[in-house]
């Protein structure tokens, strides 16, 4: 028989690639920037390397691979990314229906992201979700000074809502985020709208491919 779980008392969403379809845009910017700095790669390779990481982590990894990055590069690539995202980024299909269901069942939800609040202001703001989550239900690694795969970001969210880790559900799309959830002792659903999600499963996630599946996975 399949494992059954109690309904979560808090749902914690990653932002990029879970709530908003921003990863292709951000990684296209990364590819174009790194090409100018001596490190050519495809968007697919960029997503393999950088999805789920902080920008400082991405910088260190790119330098290790041969990019010639200068001091101030992080501010530069943030500015380029924000400009591209302002041109338009869509919500992931099914997100609003899922949020409406959680509201109807009176299950609180929040966002915990390795991205900056400025980035979330752009992506969530143009989709009418910034006001929903900010500031009381938004946890940014840049603001809190702790980033996934450290579990501290998720544990801070749970503490804020007064919910035990075992009663939380995390929705993630990166192995880094899944590892953070596992380390926090939280159940994690790994969102893989394309591909098999084996990298997510390897870190302990239950893989799903469409937001419409979440209701059944959490007993709603």
PDB file of C-alpha atoms in Angstrom:
ATOM      1  CA  UNK A   1       0.000   0.000   0.000  1.00  0.00           C
ATOM      2  CA  UNK A   2       1.223   3.550  -0.660  1.00  0.00           C
ATOM      3  CA  UNK A   3       2.391   5.551   2.325  1.00  0.00           C
ATOM      4  CA  UNK A   4      -0.229   7.913   3.698  1.00  0.00           C
ATOM      5  CA  UNK A   5       0.704  11.169   5.392  1.00  0.00           C
ATOM      6  CA  UNK A   6      -1.224  13.507   7.657  1.00  0.00           C
ATOM      7  CA  UNK A   7      -2.285  16.782   6.096  1.00  0.00           C
ATOM      8  CA  UNK A   8       0.553  19.293   6.577  1.00  0.00           C
ATOM      9  CA  UNK A   9       0.135  22.223   8.944  1.00  0.00           C
ATOM     10  CA  UNK A  10       2.425  24.409   6.834  1.00  0.00           C
ATOM     11  CA  UNK A  11       3.370  24.257   3.138  1.00  0.00           C
ATOM     12  CA  UNK A  12       6.712  25.845   2.224  1.00  0.00           C
ATOM     13  CA  UNK A  13       7.248  26.699  -1.438  1.00  0.00           C
ATOM     14  CA  UNK A  14      10.499  27.421  -3.198  1.00  0.00           C
ATOM     15  CA  UNK A  15      10.020  30.374  -5.556  1.00  0.00           C
ATOM     16  CA  UNK A  16      11.964  30.035  -8.827  1.00  0.00           C
ATOM     17  CA  UNK A  17      10.839  27.003 -10.792  1.00  0.00           C
ATOM     18  CA  UNK A  18       8.036  26.188  -8.347  1.00  0.00           C
ATOM     19  CA  UNK A  19       5.807  29.258  -8.105  1.00  0.00           C
ATOM     20  CA  UNK A  20       7.155  31.090 -11.150  1.00  0.00           C
ATOM     21  CA  UNK A  21       8.705  29.833 -14.382  1.00  0.00           C
ATOM     22  CA  UNK A  22      11.771  32.031 -14.002  1.00  0.00           C
ATOM     23  CA  UNK A  23      14.584  29.495 -14.330  1.00  0.00           C
ATOM     24  CA  UNK A  24      14.758  29.450 -18.161  1.00  0.00           C
ATOM     25  CA  UNK A  25      14.952  33.256 -18.236  1.00  0.00           C
ATOM     26  CA  UNK A  26      17.534  33.530 -15.461  1.00  0.00           C
ATOM     27  CA  UNK A  27      19.707  30.818 -16.945  1.00  0.00           C
ATOM     28  CA  UNK A  28      19.591  32.359 -20.423  1.00  0.00           C
ATOM     29  CA  UNK A  29      20.987  35.520 -18.843  1.00  0.00           C
ATOM     30  CA  UNK A  30      23.637  33.456 -17.059  1.00  0.00           C
ATOM     31  CA  UNK A  31      24.672  31.745 -20.295  1.00  0.00           C
ATOM     32  CA  UNK A  32      25.016  35.033 -22.174  1.00  0.00           C
ATOM     33  CA  UNK A  33      26.968  36.618 -19.332  1.00  0.00           C
ATOM     34  CA  UNK A  34      29.351  33.699 -18.846  1.00  0.00           C
ATOM     35  CA  UNK A  35      30.000  33.508 -22.588  1.00  0.00           C
ATOM     36  CA  UNK A  36      31.277  37.086 -22.419  1.00  0.00           C
ATOM     37  CA  UNK A  37      33.501  36.013 -19.538  1.00  0.00           C
ATOM     38  CA  UNK A  38      35.173  33.023 -21.164  1.00  0.00           C
ATOM     39  CA  UNK A  39      32.846  30.179 -20.176  1.00  0.00           C
ATOM     40  CA  UNK A  40      30.473  29.064 -22.961  1.00  0.00           C
ATOM     41  CA  UNK A  41      27.696  26.606 -22.069  1.00  0.00           C
ATOM     42  CA  UNK A  42      24.131  25.703 -22.933  1.00  0.00           C
ATOM     43  CA  UNK A  43      21.073  26.767 -20.966  1.00  0.00           C
ATOM     44  CA  UNK A  44      20.514  23.116 -20.048  1.00  0.00           C
ATOM     45  CA  UNK A  45      24.017  22.870 -18.603  1.00  0.00           C
ATOM     46  CA  UNK A  46      23.559  26.143 -16.742  1.00  0.00           C
ATOM     47  CA  UNK A  47      20.394  24.804 -15.140  1.00  0.00           C
ATOM     48  CA  UNK A  48      22.169  21.597 -14.122  1.00  0.00           C
ATOM     49  CA  UNK A  49      24.936  23.606 -12.489  1.00  0.00           C
ATOM     50  CA  UNK A  50      23.187  26.589 -10.954  1.00  0.00           C
ATOM     51  CA  UNK A  51      19.504  25.901 -10.206  1.00  0.00           C
ATOM     52  CA  UNK A  52      19.064  26.013  -6.455  1.00  0.00           C
ATOM     53  CA  UNK A  53      22.364  27.732  -5.701  1.00  0.00           C
ATOM     54  CA  UNK A  54      23.016  31.201  -4.348  1.00  0.00           C
ATOM     55  CA  UNK A  55      24.614  33.713  -6.702  1.00  0.00           C
ATOM     56  CA  UNK A  56      27.825  33.617  -4.684  1.00  0.00           C
ATOM     57  CA  UNK A  57      27.816  29.842  -5.020  1.00  0.00           C
ATOM     58  CA  UNK A  58      27.213  30.135  -8.755  1.00  0.00           C
ATOM     59  CA  UNK A  59      30.121  32.580  -9.032  1.00  0.00           C
ATOM     60  CA  UNK A  60      32.488  30.232  -7.243  1.00  0.00           C
ATOM     61  CA  UNK A  61      31.431  27.311  -9.423  1.00  0.00           C
ATOM     62  CA  UNK A  62      31.792  29.326 -12.638  1.00  0.00           C
ATOM     63  CA  UNK A  63      35.289  30.484 -11.671  1.00  0.00           C
ATOM     64  CA  UNK A  64      36.225  26.894 -10.903  1.00  0.00           C
ATOM     65  CA  UNK A  65      35.094  25.962 -14.425  1.00  0.00           C
ATOM     66  CA  UNK A  66      37.215  28.690 -15.994  1.00  0.00           C
ATOM     67  CA  UNK A  67      35.127  31.859 -16.062  1.00  0.00           C
ATOM     68  CA  UNK A  68      37.044  35.104 -15.633  1.00  0.00           C
ATOM     69  CA  UNK A  69      34.717  36.930 -13.248  1.00  0.00           C
ATOM     70  CA  UNK A  70      35.531  40.307 -11.764  1.00  0.00           C
ATOM     71  CA  UNK A  71      34.673  41.862  -8.429  1.00  0.00           C
ATOM     72  CA  UNK A  72      31.159  43.197  -8.736  1.00  0.00           C
ATOM     73  CA  UNK A  73      30.061  40.392 -11.062  1.00  0.00           C
ATOM     74  CA  UNK A  74      27.210  39.378  -8.768  1.00  0.00           C
ATOM     75  CA  UNK A  75      25.664  42.859  -8.904  1.00  0.00           C
ATOM     76  CA  UNK A  76      26.127  42.859 -12.678  1.00  0.00           C
ATOM     77  CA  UNK A  77      24.409  39.525 -13.300  1.00  0.00           C
ATOM     78  CA  UNK A  78      21.627  40.376 -10.832  1.00  0.00           C
ATOM     79  CA  UNK A  79      20.925  43.587 -12.765  1.00  0.00           C
ATOM     80  CA  UNK A  80      20.853  41.722 -16.074  1.00  0.00           C
ATOM     81  CA  UNK A  81      18.593  39.032 -14.618  1.00  0.00           C
ATOM     82  CA  UNK A  82      16.173  41.509 -13.090  1.00  0.00           C
ATOM     83  CA  UNK A  83      15.899  43.363 -16.389  1.00  0.00           C
ATOM     84  CA  UNK A  84      15.036  40.144 -18.217  1.00  0.00           C
ATOM     85  CA  UNK A  85      12.492  39.097 -15.580  1.00  0.00           C
ATOM     86  CA  UNK A  86      10.765  42.482 -15.683  1.00  0.00           C
ATOM     87  CA  UNK A  87       9.934  41.760 -19.312  1.00  0.00           C
ATOM     88  CA  UNK A  88       7.583  39.046 -18.061  1.00  0.00           C
ATOM     89  CA  UNK A  89       7.605  35.759 -16.187  1.00  0.00           C
ATOM     90  CA  UNK A  90       4.659  33.396 -15.878  1.00  0.00           C
ATOM     91  CA  UNK A  91       3.367  31.483 -12.905  1.00  0.00           C
ATOM     92  CA  UNK A  92       3.843  27.742 -13.069  1.00  0.00           C
ATOM     93  CA  UNK A  93       0.590  26.143 -14.302  1.00  0.00           C
ATOM     94  CA  UNK A  94      -1.747  25.166 -11.494  1.00  0.00           C
ATOM     95  CA  UNK A  95      -0.121  27.295  -8.778  1.00  0.00           C
ATOM     96  CA  UNK A  96      -3.118  29.585  -8.209  1.00  0.00           C
ATOM     97  CA  UNK A  97      -5.501  26.635  -7.958  1.00  0.00           C
ATOM     98  CA  UNK A  98      -3.229  24.985  -5.387  1.00  0.00           C
ATOM     99  CA  UNK A  99      -2.962  28.173  -3.335  1.00  0.00           C
ATOM    100  CA  UNK A 100      -6.749  28.565  -3.436  1.00  0.00           C
ATOM    101  CA  UNK A 101      -7.170  25.008  -2.176  1.00  0.00           C
ATOM    102  CA  UNK A 102      -4.746  25.585   0.701  1.00  0.00           C
ATOM    103  CA  UNK A 103      -6.650  28.752   1.591  1.00  0.00           C
ATOM    104  CA  UNK A 104      -9.953  26.877   1.529  1.00  0.00           C
ATOM    105  CA  UNK A 105      -8.528  24.226   3.855  1.00  0.00           C
ATOM    106  CA  UNK A 106      -6.980  26.943   6.081  1.00  0.00           C
ATOM    107  CA  UNK A 107      -3.464  25.552   5.622  1.00  0.00           C
ATOM    108  CA  UNK A 108      -0.876  28.356   5.814  1.00  0.00           C
ATOM    109  CA  UNK A 109       1.850  28.563   3.204  1.00  0.00           C
ATOM    110  CA  UNK A 110       5.004  30.586   2.703  1.00  0.00           C
ATOM    111  CA  UNK A 111       8.004  31.036   0.418  1.00  0.00           C
ATOM    112  CA  UNK A 112      11.589  30.085   1.275  1.00  0.00           C
ATOM    113  CA  UNK A 113      14.118  30.874  -1.446  1.00  0.00           C
ATOM    114  CA  UNK A 114      17.853  31.168  -1.991  1.00  0.00           C
ATOM    115  CA  UNK A 115      17.006  34.115  -4.230  1.00  0.00           C
ATOM    116  CA  UNK A 116      16.830  37.736  -3.144  1.00  0.00           C
ATOM    117  CA  UNK A 117      13.720  39.583  -2.038  1.00  0.00           C
ATOM    118  CA  UNK A 118      14.323  42.028  -4.888  1.00  0.00           C
ATOM    119  CA  UNK A 119      14.059  39.177  -7.376  1.00  0.00           C
ATOM    120  CA  UNK A 120      10.887  37.853  -5.745  1.00  0.00           C
ATOM    121  CA  UNK A 121       9.413  41.352  -5.757  1.00  0.00           C
ATOM    122  CA  UNK A 122       9.768  41.305  -9.554  1.00  0.00           C
ATOM    123  CA  UNK A 123       8.594  37.752 -10.248  1.00  0.00           C
ATOM    124  CA  UNK A 124       5.830  37.482  -7.645  1.00  0.00           C
ATOM    125  CA  UNK A 125       4.838  41.128  -7.938  1.00  0.00           C
ATOM    126  CA  UNK A 126       3.846  40.909 -11.576  1.00  0.00           C
ATOM    127  CA  UNK A 127       1.743  37.839 -10.743  1.00  0.00           C
ATOM    128  CA  UNK A 128      -0.130  39.347  -7.765  1.00  0.00           C
ATOM    129  CA  UNK A 129       1.623  37.152  -5.197  1.00  0.00           C
ATOM    130  CA  UNK A 130       4.126  39.584  -3.656  1.00  0.00           C
ATOM    131  CA  UNK A 131       1.512  41.122  -1.358  1.00  0.00           C
ATOM    132  CA  UNK A 132       0.299  37.671  -0.374  1.00  0.00           C
ATOM    133  CA  UNK A 133       3.668  36.487   0.945  1.00  0.00           C
ATOM    134  CA  UNK A 134       5.618  39.611   1.885  1.00  0.00           C
ATOM    135  CA  UNK A 135       6.796  40.162   4.527  1.00  0.00           C
ATOM    136  CA  UNK A 136       5.348  37.712   7.034  1.00  0.00           C
ATOM    137  CA  UNK A 137       5.465  34.608   4.828  1.00  0.00           C
ATOM    138  CA  UNK A 138       8.660  35.161   2.855  1.00  0.00           C
ATOM    139  CA  UNK A 139      12.067  33.809   3.844  1.00  0.00           C
ATOM    140  CA  UNK A 140      15.070  34.769   1.717  1.00  0.00           C
ATOM    141  CA  UNK A 141      18.558  33.336   2.108  1.00  0.00           C
ATOM    142  CA  UNK A 142      19.964  36.749   1.221  1.00  0.00           C
ATOM    143  CA  UNK A 143      18.013  38.366   4.057  1.00  0.00           C
ATOM    144  CA  UNK A 144      18.477  35.658   6.688  1.00  0.00           C
ATOM    145  CA  UNK A 145      22.103  34.844   5.897  1.00  0.00           C
ATOM    146  CA  UNK A 146      21.520  31.090   5.664  1.00  0.00           C
ATOM    147  CA  UNK A 147      21.064  29.256   2.369  1.00  0.00           C
ATOM    148  CA  UNK A 148      19.958  25.830   1.210  1.00  0.00           C
ATOM    149  CA  UNK A 149      21.201  23.093   1.516  1.00  0.00           C
ATOM    150  CA  UNK A 150      21.491  24.319   5.113  1.00  0.00           C
ATOM    151  CA  UNK A 151      18.119  23.524   6.731  1.00  0.00           C
ATOM    152  CA  UNK A 152      18.040  26.842   8.584  1.00  0.00           C
ATOM    153  CA  UNK A 153      15.857  28.622   6.034  1.00  0.00           C
ATOM    154  CA  UNK A 154      13.098  26.030   6.334  1.00  0.00           C
ATOM    155  CA  UNK A 155      13.450  25.770  10.099  1.00  0.00           C
ATOM    156  CA  UNK A 156      13.105  29.553  10.384  1.00  0.00           C
ATOM    157  CA  UNK A 157       9.851  29.362   8.437  1.00  0.00           C
ATOM    158  CA  UNK A 158       8.515  26.562  10.636  1.00  0.00           C
ATOM    159  CA  UNK A 159       9.470  28.457  13.799  1.00  0.00           C
ATOM    160  CA  UNK A 160       7.773  31.622  12.564  1.00  0.00           C
ATOM    161  CA  UNK A 161       4.505  29.743  12.094  1.00  0.00           C
ATOM    162  CA  UNK A 162       4.906  27.716  15.296  1.00  0.00           C
ATOM    163  CA  UNK A 163       4.841  24.418  13.403  1.00  0.00           C
ATOM    164  CA  UNK A 164       7.020  21.365  14.065  1.00  0.00           C
ATOM    165  CA  UNK A 165       9.304  20.296  11.206  1.00  0.00           C
ATOM    166  CA  UNK A 166       7.539  16.940  10.929  1.00  0.00           C
ATOM    167  CA  UNK A 167       4.259  18.779  10.221  1.00  0.00           C
ATOM    168  CA  UNK A 168       5.692  20.811   7.330  1.00  0.00           C
ATOM    169  CA  UNK A 169       5.619  20.031   3.628  1.00  0.00           C
ATOM    170  CA  UNK A 170       8.231  21.507   1.292  1.00  0.00           C
ATOM    171  CA  UNK A 171       7.747  21.875  -2.477  1.00  0.00           C
ATOM    172  CA  UNK A 172      11.101  22.131  -4.281  1.00  0.00           C
ATOM    173  CA  UNK A 173      12.557  21.806  -7.764  1.00  0.00           C
ATOM    174  CA  UNK A 174      16.286  21.571  -6.957  1.00  0.00           C
ATOM    175  CA  UNK A 175      18.401  18.887  -5.335  1.00  0.00           C
ATOM    176  CA  UNK A 176      19.860  21.596  -3.099  1.00  0.00           C
ATOM    177  CA  UNK A 177      16.423  22.490  -1.800  1.00  0.00           C
ATOM    178  CA  UNK A 178      15.378  18.877  -1.337  1.00  0.00           C
ATOM    179  CA  UNK A 179      18.527  18.214   0.677  1.00  0.00           C
ATOM    180  CA  UNK A 180      17.731  21.197   2.898  1.00  0.00           C
ATOM    181  CA  UNK A 181      14.229  19.840   3.511  1.00  0.00           C
ATOM    182  CA  UNK A 182      15.572  16.381   4.292  1.00  0.00           C
ATOM    183  CA  UNK A 183      18.077  17.842   6.737  1.00  0.00           C
ATOM    184  CA  UNK A 184      15.267  19.822   8.358  1.00  0.00           C
ATOM    185  CA  UNK A 185      13.247  16.644   8.857  1.00  0.00           C
ATOM    186  CA  UNK A 186      10.479  17.787   6.532  1.00  0.00           C
ATOM    187  CA  UNK A 187       8.577  15.842   3.925  1.00  0.00           C
ATOM    188  CA  UNK A 188       9.467  17.116   0.452  1.00  0.00           C
ATOM    189  CA  UNK A 189       7.703  16.959  -2.891  1.00  0.00           C
ATOM    190  CA  UNK A 190      10.119  17.351  -5.802  1.00  0.00           C
ATOM    191  CA  UNK A 191       8.622  19.226  -8.747  1.00  0.00           C
ATOM    192  CA  UNK A 192       9.946  17.943 -12.081  1.00  0.00           C
ATOM    193  CA  UNK A 193       7.699  19.241 -14.886  1.00  0.00           C
ATOM    194  CA  UNK A 194      10.223  17.898 -17.390  1.00  0.00           C
ATOM    195  CA  UNK A 195      12.549  14.931 -17.063  1.00  0.00           C
ATOM    196  CA  UNK A 196      12.473  12.171 -14.465  1.00  0.00           C
ATOM    197  CA  UNK A 197      13.450  14.140 -11.375  1.00  0.00           C
ATOM    198  CA  UNK A 198      15.918  11.428 -10.400  1.00  0.00           C
ATOM    199  CA  UNK A 199      18.252  14.035  -8.910  1.00  0.00           C
ATOM    200  CA  UNK A 200      15.405  15.101  -6.610  1.00  0.00           C
ATOM    201  CA  UNK A 201      14.496  11.534  -5.692  1.00  0.00           C
ATOM    202  CA  UNK A 202      18.144  10.840  -4.874  1.00  0.00           C
ATOM    203  CA  UNK A 203      17.955  13.448  -2.098  1.00  0.00           C
ATOM    204  CA  UNK A 204      14.729  12.043  -0.668  1.00  0.00           C
ATOM    205  CA  UNK A 205      11.935  13.835  -2.547  1.00  0.00           C
ATOM    206  CA  UNK A 206       8.700  12.343  -3.769  1.00  0.00           C
ATOM    207  CA  UNK A 207       8.700  13.394  -7.408  1.00  0.00           C
ATOM    208  CA  UNK A 208       5.657  14.835  -9.180  1.00  0.00           C
ATOM    209  CA  UNK A 209       5.262  16.629 -12.506  1.00  0.00           C
ATOM    210  CA  UNK A 210       2.081  18.748 -12.289  1.00  0.00           C
ATOM    211  CA  UNK A 211       0.767  21.022  -9.530  1.00  0.00           C
ATOM    212  CA  UNK A 212      -2.629  19.375  -9.850  1.00  0.00           C
ATOM    213  CA  UNK A 213      -1.089  16.253  -8.275  1.00  0.00           C
ATOM    214  CA  UNK A 214      -0.257  17.951  -4.986  1.00  0.00           C
ATOM    215  CA  UNK A 215      -3.774  17.851  -3.538  1.00  0.00           C
ATOM    216  CA  UNK A 216      -3.881  14.069  -3.645  1.00  0.00           C
ATOM    217  CA  UNK A 217      -0.307  13.764  -2.375  1.00  0.00           C
ATOM    218  CA  UNK A 218      -1.206  15.703   0.774  1.00  0.00           C
ATOM    219  CA  UNK A 219      -4.554  14.060   1.355  1.00  0.00           C
ATOM    220  CA  UNK A 220      -6.796  16.855   0.088  1.00  0.00           C
TER     221      UNK A 220
END
